[in-house]
């Protein structure tokens, strides 16, 4: 009898664990209409003053999410596109394709067509604030654009692709590096060694720090932003898997795209969402038109999966998920 009860108990625990898996919604259609549809599938309506955090793209990068693709979603939630300035320089300070000054950033935002459709806010244009982090292993707080305080709800609208330093860019990067001010970006990249941006120290060992420390700092900063909005009206995450170069939208001249567009994924769990995107890439078969090899190598080289591992360890989300296709 005891053995039977033990087996039943184990079955109930396993069933509960399966039930507790995060839900990740998927549509294979990449269109303005499908973005709205997958947002509604989450069942978490945006409330109050809504920030739509996305990258508006480096000046000569063609891969960023286009305003024509995202406009219906932004209109649906009456949102504001929010960004922060970058913490790097690829050339002269006045180079028009860079976004390391608000003046130049605004020029790129306008040239990429965003101001034609929506209000846009560079959150660290005038100030920055510190918000608390739970994991203080490397960073003692998160330094974010000061205008974050003007919003009640955030949609992290992510473009999933590779990244030169993080291995990949998805929800966790958009929350951490994406919401960080210039000083905040330096603080995260240096794993807490550089609290104030120093252009003369960029890409030195002091700036970069140790790779796993950088990735763990990203996870900690992502959790800080999530906690900030969970105390208000909420936060959700949507990732578009198109134009997937091994390079980020922050790279002026990215490597050629070798992967076919896949679809849009969404979740209330950023860890599960990033894990699902990684798994989809990992399951792709190599063909003449679709080759995941370079992106997977980039992720492995930079130990990119560790950001997800650490975020899960911090309790930010689960790597276990159920994929729900809303096209059916």
PDB file of C-alpha atoms in Angstrom:
ATOM      1  CA  UNK A   1       0.000   0.000   0.000  1.00  0.00           C
ATOM      2  CA  UNK A   2       2.844   2.381   0.906  1.00  0.00           C
ATOM      3  CA  UNK A   3       4.552   1.657  -2.428  1.00  0.00           C
ATOM      4  CA  UNK A   4       1.326   2.431  -4.298  1.00  0.00           C
ATOM      5  CA  UNK A   5       0.894   5.726  -2.443  1.00  0.00           C
ATOM      6  CA  UNK A   6       4.524   6.658  -3.179  1.00  0.00           C
ATOM      7  CA  UNK A   7       4.046   6.025  -6.912  1.00  0.00           C
ATOM      8  CA  UNK A   8       0.822   8.053  -6.930  1.00  0.00           C
ATOM      9  CA  UNK A   9       2.562  10.904  -5.083  1.00  0.00           C
ATOM     10  CA  UNK A  10       5.425  10.915  -7.591  1.00  0.00           C
ATOM     11  CA  UNK A  11       2.949  10.954 -10.462  1.00  0.00           C
ATOM     12  CA  UNK A  12       1.144  13.938  -8.913  1.00  0.00           C
ATOM     13  CA  UNK A  13       4.430  15.804  -8.449  1.00  0.00           C
ATOM     14  CA  UNK A  14       5.406  15.112 -12.065  1.00  0.00           C
ATOM     15  CA  UNK A  15       1.981  16.205 -13.245  1.00  0.00           C
ATOM     16  CA  UNK A  16       2.194  19.420 -11.215  1.00  0.00           C
ATOM     17  CA  UNK A  17       5.658  20.149 -12.613  1.00  0.00           C
ATOM     18  CA  UNK A  18       4.408  19.680 -16.161  1.00  0.00           C
ATOM     19  CA  UNK A  19       1.420  21.910 -15.455  1.00  0.00           C
ATOM     20  CA  UNK A  20       3.772  24.579 -14.053  1.00  0.00           C
ATOM     21  CA  UNK A  21       5.790  24.769 -17.271  1.00  0.00           C
ATOM     22  CA  UNK A  22       5.812  28.207 -18.825  1.00  0.00           C
ATOM     23  CA  UNK A  23       3.737  28.762 -21.941  1.00  0.00           C
ATOM     24  CA  UNK A  24       5.420  30.050 -25.072  1.00  0.00           C
ATOM     25  CA  UNK A  25       3.113  30.998 -27.922  1.00  0.00           C
ATOM     26  CA  UNK A  26       4.180  30.680 -31.543  1.00  0.00           C
ATOM     27  CA  UNK A  27       2.983  31.867 -34.928  1.00  0.00           C
ATOM     28  CA  UNK A  28       4.898  31.123 -38.105  1.00  0.00           C
ATOM     29  CA  UNK A  29       3.424  34.236 -39.717  1.00  0.00           C
ATOM     30  CA  UNK A  30       5.495  37.404 -39.429  1.00  0.00           C
ATOM     31  CA  UNK A  31       3.155  40.320 -40.076  1.00  0.00           C
ATOM     32  CA  UNK A  32       1.667  43.327 -38.269  1.00  0.00           C
ATOM     33  CA  UNK A  33      -1.561  41.360 -37.776  1.00  0.00           C
ATOM     34  CA  UNK A  34       0.188  38.322 -36.282  1.00  0.00           C
ATOM     35  CA  UNK A  35       2.071  40.511 -33.805  1.00  0.00           C
ATOM     36  CA  UNK A  36      -1.239  41.784 -32.456  1.00  0.00           C
ATOM     37  CA  UNK A  37      -2.686  38.270 -32.481  1.00  0.00           C
ATOM     38  CA  UNK A  38       0.149  36.768 -30.434  1.00  0.00           C
ATOM     39  CA  UNK A  39       0.028  39.697 -28.000  1.00  0.00           C
ATOM     40  CA  UNK A  40      -3.658  38.979 -27.400  1.00  0.00           C
ATOM     41  CA  UNK A  41      -2.940  35.251 -27.027  1.00  0.00           C
ATOM     42  CA  UNK A  42      -0.891  36.008 -23.905  1.00  0.00           C
ATOM     43  CA  UNK A  43      -4.045  37.265 -22.172  1.00  0.00           C
ATOM     44  CA  UNK A  44      -2.180  40.052 -20.370  1.00  0.00           C
ATOM     45  CA  UNK A  45      -3.523  43.410 -21.564  1.00  0.00           C
ATOM     46  CA  UNK A  46      -1.139  46.341 -21.433  1.00  0.00           C
ATOM     47  CA  UNK A  47      -2.282  48.962 -18.928  1.00  0.00           C
ATOM     48  CA  UNK A  48      -1.417  52.549 -18.139  1.00  0.00           C
ATOM     49  CA  UNK A  49       1.535  54.210 -19.815  1.00  0.00           C
ATOM     50  CA  UNK A  50       3.026  51.523 -22.061  1.00  0.00           C
ATOM     51  CA  UNK A  51       6.705  51.339 -23.024  1.00  0.00           C
ATOM     52  CA  UNK A  52       7.534  49.191 -26.056  1.00  0.00           C
ATOM     53  CA  UNK A  53      11.238  48.417 -25.646  1.00  0.00           C
ATOM     54  CA  UNK A  54      12.927  47.541 -28.909  1.00  0.00           C
ATOM     55  CA  UNK A  55      16.052  48.347 -30.883  1.00  0.00           C
ATOM     56  CA  UNK A  56      15.600  50.941 -33.602  1.00  0.00           C
ATOM     57  CA  UNK A  57      18.813  49.668 -35.206  1.00  0.00           C
ATOM     58  CA  UNK A  58      22.280  50.983 -35.920  1.00  0.00           C
ATOM     59  CA  UNK A  59      22.411  53.402 -38.829  1.00  0.00           C
ATOM     60  CA  UNK A  60      23.501  51.064 -41.640  1.00  0.00           C
ATOM     61  CA  UNK A  61      22.086  47.847 -40.206  1.00  0.00           C
ATOM     62  CA  UNK A  62      19.185  46.523 -42.342  1.00  0.00           C
ATOM     63  CA  UNK A  63      18.005  43.784 -39.962  1.00  0.00           C
ATOM     64  CA  UNK A  64      16.204  45.697 -37.165  1.00  0.00           C
ATOM     65  CA  UNK A  65      12.441  45.278 -36.702  1.00  0.00           C
ATOM     66  CA  UNK A  66      10.836  47.744 -39.079  1.00  0.00           C
ATOM     67  CA  UNK A  67       8.253  50.281 -37.885  1.00  0.00           C
ATOM     68  CA  UNK A  68       5.808  49.012 -40.516  1.00  0.00           C
ATOM     69  CA  UNK A  69       5.949  45.564 -38.879  1.00  0.00           C
ATOM     70  CA  UNK A  70       5.406  46.742 -35.299  1.00  0.00           C
ATOM     71  CA  UNK A  71       3.038  49.675 -35.830  1.00  0.00           C
ATOM     72  CA  UNK A  72      -0.258  47.790 -35.376  1.00  0.00           C
ATOM     73  CA  UNK A  73       0.917  46.407 -32.027  1.00  0.00           C
ATOM     74  CA  UNK A  74       2.137  49.812 -30.828  1.00  0.00           C
ATOM     75  CA  UNK A  75      -1.184  51.378 -31.863  1.00  0.00           C
ATOM     76  CA  UNK A  76      -3.115  48.553 -30.159  1.00  0.00           C
ATOM     77  CA  UNK A  77      -1.517  49.322 -26.788  1.00  0.00           C
ATOM     78  CA  UNK A  78      -1.157  53.091 -27.330  1.00  0.00           C
ATOM     79  CA  UNK A  79       2.542  52.610 -26.653  1.00  0.00           C
ATOM     80  CA  UNK A  80       5.744  54.613 -26.861  1.00  0.00           C
ATOM     81  CA  UNK A  81       8.885  53.136 -28.433  1.00  0.00           C
ATOM     82  CA  UNK A  82      11.664  53.388 -25.844  1.00  0.00           C
ATOM     83  CA  UNK A  83      15.403  53.133 -26.374  1.00  0.00           C
ATOM     84  CA  UNK A  84      18.690  54.034 -24.671  1.00  0.00           C
ATOM     85  CA  UNK A  85      21.930  55.356 -26.122  1.00  0.00           C
ATOM     86  CA  UNK A  86      24.739  52.940 -26.939  1.00  0.00           C
ATOM     87  CA  UNK A  87      28.045  52.712 -25.096  1.00  0.00           C
ATOM     88  CA  UNK A  88      30.461  52.184 -27.947  1.00  0.00           C
ATOM     89  CA  UNK A  89      31.985  54.056 -30.825  1.00  0.00           C
ATOM     90  CA  UNK A  90      33.019  52.684 -34.193  1.00  0.00           C
ATOM     91  CA  UNK A  91      34.378  55.946 -35.555  1.00  0.00           C
ATOM     92  CA  UNK A  92      34.284  59.721 -35.107  1.00  0.00           C
ATOM     93  CA  UNK A  93      31.905  60.998 -32.427  1.00  0.00           C
ATOM     94  CA  UNK A  94      29.854  62.804 -35.052  1.00  0.00           C
ATOM     95  CA  UNK A  95      29.472  59.762 -37.317  1.00  0.00           C
ATOM     96  CA  UNK A  96      25.833  59.830 -38.364  1.00  0.00           C
ATOM     97  CA  UNK A  97      25.309  56.062 -38.210  1.00  0.00           C
ATOM     98  CA  UNK A  98      26.142  55.756 -34.521  1.00  0.00           C
ATOM     99  CA  UNK A  99      23.794  56.074 -31.558  1.00  0.00           C
ATOM    100  CA  UNK A 100      26.221  56.945 -28.761  1.00  0.00           C
ATOM    101  CA  UNK A 101      24.887  60.499 -28.490  1.00  0.00           C
ATOM    102  CA  UNK A 102      21.232  61.476 -28.274  1.00  0.00           C
ATOM    103  CA  UNK A 103      21.681  63.887 -31.162  1.00  0.00           C
ATOM    104  CA  UNK A 104      22.932  61.193 -33.519  1.00  0.00           C
ATOM    105  CA  UNK A 105      20.556  58.598 -32.109  1.00  0.00           C
ATOM    106  CA  UNK A 106      17.568  60.784 -32.950  1.00  0.00           C
ATOM    107  CA  UNK A 107      18.833  61.104 -36.521  1.00  0.00           C
ATOM    108  CA  UNK A 108      18.993  57.326 -36.913  1.00  0.00           C
ATOM    109  CA  UNK A 109      15.574  56.840 -35.314  1.00  0.00           C
ATOM    110  CA  UNK A 110      14.083  59.349 -37.732  1.00  0.00           C
ATOM    111  CA  UNK A 111      15.921  57.936 -40.752  1.00  0.00           C
ATOM    112  CA  UNK A 112      14.684  54.440 -39.910  1.00  0.00           C
ATOM    113  CA  UNK A 113      11.116  55.712 -39.996  1.00  0.00           C
ATOM    114  CA  UNK A 114      10.010  55.380 -36.380  1.00  0.00           C
ATOM    115  CA  UNK A 115       9.057  58.992 -35.724  1.00  0.00           C
ATOM    116  CA  UNK A 116       6.756  58.818 -38.739  1.00  0.00           C
ATOM    117  CA  UNK A 117       4.423  56.507 -36.817  1.00  0.00           C
ATOM    118  CA  UNK A 118       4.908  56.799 -33.061  1.00  0.00           C
ATOM    119  CA  UNK A 119       6.237  58.746 -30.108  1.00  0.00           C
ATOM    120  CA  UNK A 120       9.790  57.628 -29.314  1.00  0.00           C
ATOM    121  CA  UNK A 121      11.677  58.158 -26.059  1.00  0.00           C
ATOM    122  CA  UNK A 122      15.439  57.856 -25.521  1.00  0.00           C
ATOM    123  CA  UNK A 123      15.168  56.991 -21.854  1.00  0.00           C
ATOM    124  CA  UNK A 124      18.669  58.108 -20.862  1.00  0.00           C
ATOM    125  CA  UNK A 125      18.689  61.294 -22.933  1.00  0.00           C
ATOM    126  CA  UNK A 126      18.611  63.491 -19.825  1.00  0.00           C
ATOM    127  CA  UNK A 127      19.185  61.303 -16.793  1.00  0.00           C
ATOM    128  CA  UNK A 128      19.508  57.827 -15.325  1.00  0.00           C
ATOM    129  CA  UNK A 129      18.317  56.084 -12.175  1.00  0.00           C
ATOM    130  CA  UNK A 130      19.415  53.069 -10.156  1.00  0.00           C
ATOM    131  CA  UNK A 131      17.009  50.235  -9.514  1.00  0.00           C
ATOM    132  CA  UNK A 132      17.675  47.326  -7.130  1.00  0.00           C
ATOM    133  CA  UNK A 133      19.039  43.940  -8.179  1.00  0.00           C
ATOM    134  CA  UNK A 134      18.529  40.745  -6.201  1.00  0.00           C
ATOM    135  CA  UNK A 135      21.760  39.118  -7.361  1.00  0.00           C
ATOM    136  CA  UNK A 136      24.632  41.380  -6.308  1.00  0.00           C
ATOM    137  CA  UNK A 137      27.421  38.976  -7.216  1.00  0.00           C
ATOM    138  CA  UNK A 138      28.780  41.412  -9.800  1.00  0.00           C
ATOM    139  CA  UNK A 139      26.561  44.505  -9.959  1.00  0.00           C
ATOM    140  CA  UNK A 140      25.098  46.173  -6.885  1.00  0.00           C
ATOM    141  CA  UNK A 141      22.203  47.835  -8.761  1.00  0.00           C
ATOM    142  CA  UNK A 142      21.014  48.361 -12.317  1.00  0.00           C
ATOM    143  CA  UNK A 143      21.596  51.763 -13.935  1.00  0.00           C
ATOM    144  CA  UNK A 144      18.728  52.430 -16.355  1.00  0.00           C
ATOM    145  CA  UNK A 145      17.418  55.330 -18.400  1.00  0.00           C
ATOM    146  CA  UNK A 146      15.681  57.789 -16.089  1.00  0.00           C
ATOM    147  CA  UNK A 147      12.550  57.979 -18.228  1.00  0.00           C
ATOM    148  CA  UNK A 148      11.708  54.397 -17.282  1.00  0.00           C
ATOM    149  CA  UNK A 149       9.870  55.986 -14.360  1.00  0.00           C
ATOM    150  CA  UNK A 150       7.366  57.461 -16.833  1.00  0.00           C
ATOM    151  CA  UNK A 151       5.917  54.041 -17.698  1.00  0.00           C
ATOM    152  CA  UNK A 152       3.630  51.557 -15.956  1.00  0.00           C
ATOM    153  CA  UNK A 153       3.834  48.570 -18.291  1.00  0.00           C
ATOM    154  CA  UNK A 154       6.511  47.247 -20.630  1.00  0.00           C
ATOM    155  CA  UNK A 155       6.377  45.132 -23.763  1.00  0.00           C
ATOM    156  CA  UNK A 156       9.869  43.805 -24.416  1.00  0.00           C
ATOM    157  CA  UNK A 157       9.681  43.527 -28.206  1.00  0.00           C
ATOM    158  CA  UNK A 158      12.801  41.583 -29.073  1.00  0.00           C
ATOM    159  CA  UNK A 159      14.541  40.793 -32.338  1.00  0.00           C
ATOM    160  CA  UNK A 160      16.116  37.370 -31.868  1.00  0.00           C
ATOM    161  CA  UNK A 161      19.527  37.097 -33.571  1.00  0.00           C
ATOM    162  CA  UNK A 162      23.195  36.641 -32.736  1.00  0.00           C
ATOM    163  CA  UNK A 163      25.395  39.027 -30.773  1.00  0.00           C
ATOM    164  CA  UNK A 164      29.181  39.543 -30.891  1.00  0.00           C
ATOM    165  CA  UNK A 165      29.622  39.508 -27.100  1.00  0.00           C
ATOM    166  CA  UNK A 166      26.486  37.899 -25.644  1.00  0.00           C
ATOM    167  CA  UNK A 167      26.315  35.110 -28.220  1.00  0.00           C
ATOM    168  CA  UNK A 168      22.688  35.850 -28.931  1.00  0.00           C
ATOM    169  CA  UNK A 169      20.261  38.708 -28.406  1.00  0.00           C
ATOM    170  CA  UNK A 170      16.735  38.105 -27.158  1.00  0.00           C
ATOM    171  CA  UNK A 171      14.469  39.059 -24.273  1.00  0.00           C
ATOM    172  CA  UNK A 172      17.112  38.953 -21.533  1.00  0.00           C
ATOM    173  CA  UNK A 173      19.495  41.201 -23.452  1.00  0.00           C
ATOM    174  CA  UNK A 174      16.728  43.640 -24.401  1.00  0.00           C
ATOM    175  CA  UNK A 175      15.739  43.934 -20.741  1.00  0.00           C
ATOM    176  CA  UNK A 176      19.277  44.359 -19.445  1.00  0.00           C
ATOM    177  CA  UNK A 177      21.574  46.059 -21.955  1.00  0.00           C
ATOM    178  CA  UNK A 178      18.579  47.507 -23.807  1.00  0.00           C
ATOM    179  CA  UNK A 179      17.140  49.351 -20.795  1.00  0.00           C
ATOM    180  CA  UNK A 180      20.514  50.325 -19.340  1.00  0.00           C
ATOM    181  CA  UNK A 181      21.840  53.856 -19.709  1.00  0.00           C
ATOM    182  CA  UNK A 182      25.289  54.346 -21.219  1.00  0.00           C
ATOM    183  CA  UNK A 183      26.826  54.057 -17.751  1.00  0.00           C
ATOM    184  CA  UNK A 184      24.592  51.066 -17.057  1.00  0.00           C
ATOM    185  CA  UNK A 185      25.804  49.331 -20.192  1.00  0.00           C
ATOM    186  CA  UNK A 186      29.424  49.846 -19.155  1.00  0.00           C
ATOM    187  CA  UNK A 187      28.584  48.563 -15.657  1.00  0.00           C
ATOM    188  CA  UNK A 188      26.990  45.360 -16.981  1.00  0.00           C
ATOM    189  CA  UNK A 189      29.601  44.678 -19.668  1.00  0.00           C
ATOM    190  CA  UNK A 190      32.421  45.089 -17.155  1.00  0.00           C
ATOM    191  CA  UNK A 191      30.623  42.864 -14.610  1.00  0.00           C
ATOM    192  CA  UNK A 192      30.564  45.734 -12.133  1.00  0.00           C
ATOM    193  CA  UNK A 193      34.126  47.018 -12.650  1.00  0.00           C
ATOM    194  CA  UNK A 194      33.238  50.198 -14.536  1.00  0.00           C
ATOM    195  CA  UNK A 195      30.361  52.225 -13.143  1.00  0.00           C
ATOM    196  CA  UNK A 196      31.030  55.295 -15.274  1.00  0.00           C
ATOM    197  CA  UNK A 197      31.395  55.092 -19.042  1.00  0.00           C
ATOM    198  CA  UNK A 198      34.903  55.925 -20.205  1.00  0.00           C
ATOM    199  CA  UNK A 199      35.219  55.904 -23.997  1.00  0.00           C
ATOM    200  CA  UNK A 200      38.990  55.601 -23.594  1.00  0.00           C
ATOM    201  CA  UNK A 201      38.501  52.290 -21.788  1.00  0.00           C
ATOM    202  CA  UNK A 202      36.106  50.711 -24.287  1.00  0.00           C
ATOM    203  CA  UNK A 203      36.910  47.133 -25.325  1.00  0.00           C
ATOM    204  CA  UNK A 204      39.786  46.875 -22.863  1.00  0.00           C
ATOM    205  CA  UNK A 205      39.927  44.022 -20.325  1.00  0.00           C
ATOM    206  CA  UNK A 206      38.692  46.485 -17.671  1.00  0.00           C
ATOM    207  CA  UNK A 207      35.596  47.200 -19.723  1.00  0.00           C
ATOM    208  CA  UNK A 208      34.818  43.682 -20.871  1.00  0.00           C
ATOM    209  CA  UNK A 209      35.551  41.924 -17.571  1.00  0.00           C
ATOM    210  CA  UNK A 210      35.115  38.138 -17.505  1.00  0.00           C
ATOM    211  CA  UNK A 211      32.665  36.651 -19.980  1.00  0.00           C
ATOM    212  CA  UNK A 212      30.539  34.665 -17.561  1.00  0.00           C
ATOM    213  CA  UNK A 213      30.505  37.641 -15.194  1.00  0.00           C
ATOM    214  CA  UNK A 214      29.120  39.783 -18.014  1.00  0.00           C
ATOM    215  CA  UNK A 215      26.444  37.211 -18.831  1.00  0.00           C
ATOM    216  CA  UNK A 216      25.489  36.826 -15.168  1.00  0.00           C
ATOM    217  CA  UNK A 217      25.314  40.621 -14.851  1.00  0.00           C
ATOM    218  CA  UNK A 218      22.911  40.687 -17.809  1.00  0.00           C
ATOM    219  CA  UNK A 219      20.679  38.154 -16.082  1.00  0.00           C
ATOM    220  CA  UNK A 220      20.745  40.160 -12.845  1.00  0.00           C
ATOM    221  CA  UNK A 221      19.941  43.411 -14.649  1.00  0.00           C
ATOM    222  CA  UNK A 222      17.124  41.746 -16.604  1.00  0.00           C
ATOM    223  CA  UNK A 223      15.595  40.567 -13.330  1.00  0.00           C
ATOM    224  CA  UNK A 224      15.816  44.122 -11.959  1.00  0.00           C
ATOM    225  CA  UNK A 225      13.772  45.515 -14.870  1.00  0.00           C
ATOM    226  CA  UNK A 226      11.233  42.696 -14.625  1.00  0.00           C
ATOM    227  CA  UNK A 227      10.799  43.265 -10.884  1.00  0.00           C
ATOM    228  CA  UNK A 228      10.420  47.007 -11.485  1.00  0.00           C
ATOM    229  CA  UNK A 229       7.447  46.539 -13.822  1.00  0.00           C
ATOM    230  CA  UNK A 230       5.917  43.624 -11.936  1.00  0.00           C
ATOM    231  CA  UNK A 231       5.488  46.015  -9.008  1.00  0.00           C
ATOM    232  CA  UNK A 232       3.490  48.270 -11.320  1.00  0.00           C
ATOM    233  CA  UNK A 233       1.130  47.118 -14.093  1.00  0.00           C
ATOM    234  CA  UNK A 234       3.229  44.316 -15.577  1.00  0.00           C
ATOM    235  CA  UNK A 235       5.549  43.214 -18.362  1.00  0.00           C
ATOM    236  CA  UNK A 236       5.388  40.763 -21.294  1.00  0.00           C
ATOM    237  CA  UNK A 237       7.848  39.523 -23.902  1.00  0.00           C
ATOM    238  CA  UNK A 238       7.562  39.050 -27.664  1.00  0.00           C
ATOM    239  CA  UNK A 239      10.420  37.863 -29.903  1.00  0.00           C
ATOM    240  CA  UNK A 240      10.509  38.079 -33.692  1.00  0.00           C
ATOM    241  CA  UNK A 241      12.716  35.505 -35.413  1.00  0.00           C
ATOM    242  CA  UNK A 242      13.531  37.153 -38.730  1.00  0.00           C
ATOM    243  CA  UNK A 243      16.664  38.542 -40.398  1.00  0.00           C
ATOM    244  CA  UNK A 244      18.739  36.432 -38.018  1.00  0.00           C
ATOM    245  CA  UNK A 245      22.341  37.416 -38.609  1.00  0.00           C
ATOM    246  CA  UNK A 246      25.013  36.268 -36.169  1.00  0.00           C
ATOM    247  CA  UNK A 247      25.419  39.980 -35.421  1.00  0.00           C
ATOM    248  CA  UNK A 248      23.169  42.226 -33.372  1.00  0.00           C
ATOM    249  CA  UNK A 249      21.129  45.176 -34.640  1.00  0.00           C
ATOM    250  CA  UNK A 250      23.766  47.317 -32.913  1.00  0.00           C
ATOM    251  CA  UNK A 251      26.386  46.246 -35.484  1.00  0.00           C
ATOM    252  CA  UNK A 252      26.710  48.770 -38.290  1.00  0.00           C
ATOM    253  CA  UNK A 253      27.557  46.228 -40.995  1.00  0.00           C
ATOM    254  CA  UNK A 254      26.322  42.799 -39.833  1.00  0.00           C
ATOM    255  CA  UNK A 255      27.310  39.436 -41.274  1.00  0.00           C
ATOM    256  CA  UNK A 256      24.985  38.103 -43.990  1.00  0.00           C
ATOM    257  CA  UNK A 257      21.795  36.365 -42.863  1.00  0.00           C
ATOM    258  CA  UNK A 258      22.018  32.607 -43.448  1.00  0.00           C
ATOM    259  CA  UNK A 259      18.795  31.555 -41.717  1.00  0.00           C
ATOM    260  CA  UNK A 260      15.284  31.683 -43.104  1.00  0.00           C
ATOM    261  CA  UNK A 261      12.720  33.675 -41.146  1.00  0.00           C
ATOM    262  CA  UNK A 262      10.915  31.470 -38.636  1.00  0.00           C
ATOM    263  CA  UNK A 263       8.072  33.267 -36.858  1.00  0.00           C
ATOM    264  CA  UNK A 264       7.065  35.173 -33.724  1.00  0.00           C
ATOM    265  CA  UNK A 265       7.135  33.820 -30.169  1.00  0.00           C
ATOM    266  CA  UNK A 266       5.668  35.353 -27.013  1.00  0.00           C
ATOM    267  CA  UNK A 267       5.536  34.534 -23.316  1.00  0.00           C
ATOM    268  CA  UNK A 268       5.102  35.940 -19.835  1.00  0.00           C
ATOM    269  CA  UNK A 269       8.430  34.220 -19.021  1.00  0.00           C
ATOM    270  CA  UNK A 270      11.570  35.744 -20.609  1.00  0.00           C
ATOM    271  CA  UNK A 271      13.735  32.743 -19.725  1.00  0.00           C
ATOM    272  CA  UNK A 272      11.398  30.279 -21.406  1.00  0.00           C
ATOM    273  CA  UNK A 273      11.080  32.592 -24.416  1.00  0.00           C
ATOM    274  CA  UNK A 274      14.838  32.835 -24.979  1.00  0.00           C
ATOM    275  CA  UNK A 275      15.251  29.094 -24.412  1.00  0.00           C
ATOM    276  CA  UNK A 276      12.531  28.332 -26.969  1.00  0.00           C
ATOM    277  CA  UNK A 277      14.203  30.554 -29.574  1.00  0.00           C
ATOM    278  CA  UNK A 278      17.577  28.849 -28.950  1.00  0.00           C
ATOM    279  CA  UNK A 279      15.956  25.415 -29.215  1.00  0.00           C
ATOM    280  CA  UNK A 280      14.325  26.323 -32.516  1.00  0.00           C
ATOM    281  CA  UNK A 281      17.681  27.362 -33.973  1.00  0.00           C
ATOM    282  CA  UNK A 282      19.324  24.223 -32.595  1.00  0.00           C
ATOM    283  CA  UNK A 283      16.707  22.052 -34.318  1.00  0.00           C
ATOM    284  CA  UNK A 284      17.130  23.634 -37.741  1.00  0.00           C
ATOM    285  CA  UNK A 285      18.500  21.370 -40.466  1.00  0.00           C
ATOM    286  CA  UNK A 286      21.260  22.641 -42.710  1.00  0.00           C
ATOM    287  CA  UNK A 287      20.069  23.322 -46.254  1.00  0.00           C
ATOM    288  CA  UNK A 288      21.271  25.533 -49.072  1.00  0.00           C
ATOM    289  CA  UNK A 289      18.946  28.326 -47.884  1.00  0.00           C
ATOM    290  CA  UNK A 290      18.922  27.707 -44.155  1.00  0.00           C
ATOM    291  CA  UNK A 291      22.117  27.191 -42.160  1.00  0.00           C
ATOM    292  CA  UNK A 292      22.155  27.621 -38.350  1.00  0.00           C
ATOM    293  CA  UNK A 293      25.830  26.628 -38.022  1.00  0.00           C
ATOM    294  CA  UNK A 294      27.355  30.092 -37.665  1.00  0.00           C
ATOM    295  CA  UNK A 295      24.762  31.300 -35.170  1.00  0.00           C
ATOM    296  CA  UNK A 296      25.080  28.171 -33.031  1.00  0.00           C
ATOM    297  CA  UNK A 297      28.867  28.505 -33.114  1.00  0.00           C
ATOM    298  CA  UNK A 298      28.596  32.155 -32.061  1.00  0.00           C
ATOM    299  CA  UNK A 299      26.351  31.212 -29.136  1.00  0.00           C
ATOM    300  CA  UNK A 300      28.707  28.408 -28.067  1.00  0.00           C
ATOM    301  CA  UNK A 301      31.841  30.542 -28.417  1.00  0.00           C
ATOM    302  CA  UNK A 302      30.433  33.294 -26.204  1.00  0.00           C
ATOM    303  CA  UNK A 303      28.808  30.790 -23.794  1.00  0.00           C
ATOM    304  CA  UNK A 304      25.527  32.572 -24.532  1.00  0.00           C
ATOM    305  CA  UNK A 305      23.358  29.901 -22.968  1.00  0.00           C
ATOM    306  CA  UNK A 306      24.818  30.854 -19.579  1.00  0.00           C
ATOM    307  CA  UNK A 307      22.674  33.994 -19.496  1.00  0.00           C
ATOM    308  CA  UNK A 308      19.611  31.756 -19.611  1.00  0.00           C
ATOM    309  CA  UNK A 309      21.093  29.328 -17.086  1.00  0.00           C
ATOM    310  CA  UNK A 310      21.840  32.094 -14.610  1.00  0.00           C
ATOM    311  CA  UNK A 311      18.483  33.816 -15.083  1.00  0.00           C
ATOM    312  CA  UNK A 312      16.737  30.518 -14.351  1.00  0.00           C
ATOM    313  CA  UNK A 313      18.939  30.000 -11.287  1.00  0.00           C
ATOM    314  CA  UNK A 314      17.903  33.448 -10.041  1.00  0.00           C
ATOM    315  CA  UNK A 315      14.243  32.479 -10.352  1.00  0.00           C
ATOM    316  CA  UNK A 316      13.506  34.849 -13.215  1.00  0.00           C
ATOM    317  CA  UNK A 317      11.824  32.076 -15.180  1.00  0.00           C
ATOM    318  CA  UNK A 318      11.951  28.463 -16.279  1.00  0.00           C
ATOM    319  CA  UNK A 319      13.881  26.743 -19.052  1.00  0.00           C
ATOM    320  CA  UNK A 320      11.030  24.232 -19.264  1.00  0.00           C
ATOM    321  CA  UNK A 321       8.133  25.322 -21.427  1.00  0.00           C
ATOM    322  CA  UNK A 322       5.169  24.241 -23.489  1.00  0.00           C
ATOM    323  CA  UNK A 323       5.101  25.561 -27.056  1.00  0.00           C
ATOM    324  CA  UNK A 324       1.607  26.559 -28.201  1.00  0.00           C
ATOM    325  CA  UNK A 325       1.085  27.153 -31.909  1.00  0.00           C
ATOM    326  CA  UNK A 326      -1.679  29.735 -32.360  1.00  0.00           C
ATOM    327  CA  UNK A 327      -1.860  29.085 -36.108  1.00  0.00           C
ATOM    328  CA  UNK A 328      -3.762  25.835 -35.517  1.00  0.00           C
TER     329      UNK A 328
END
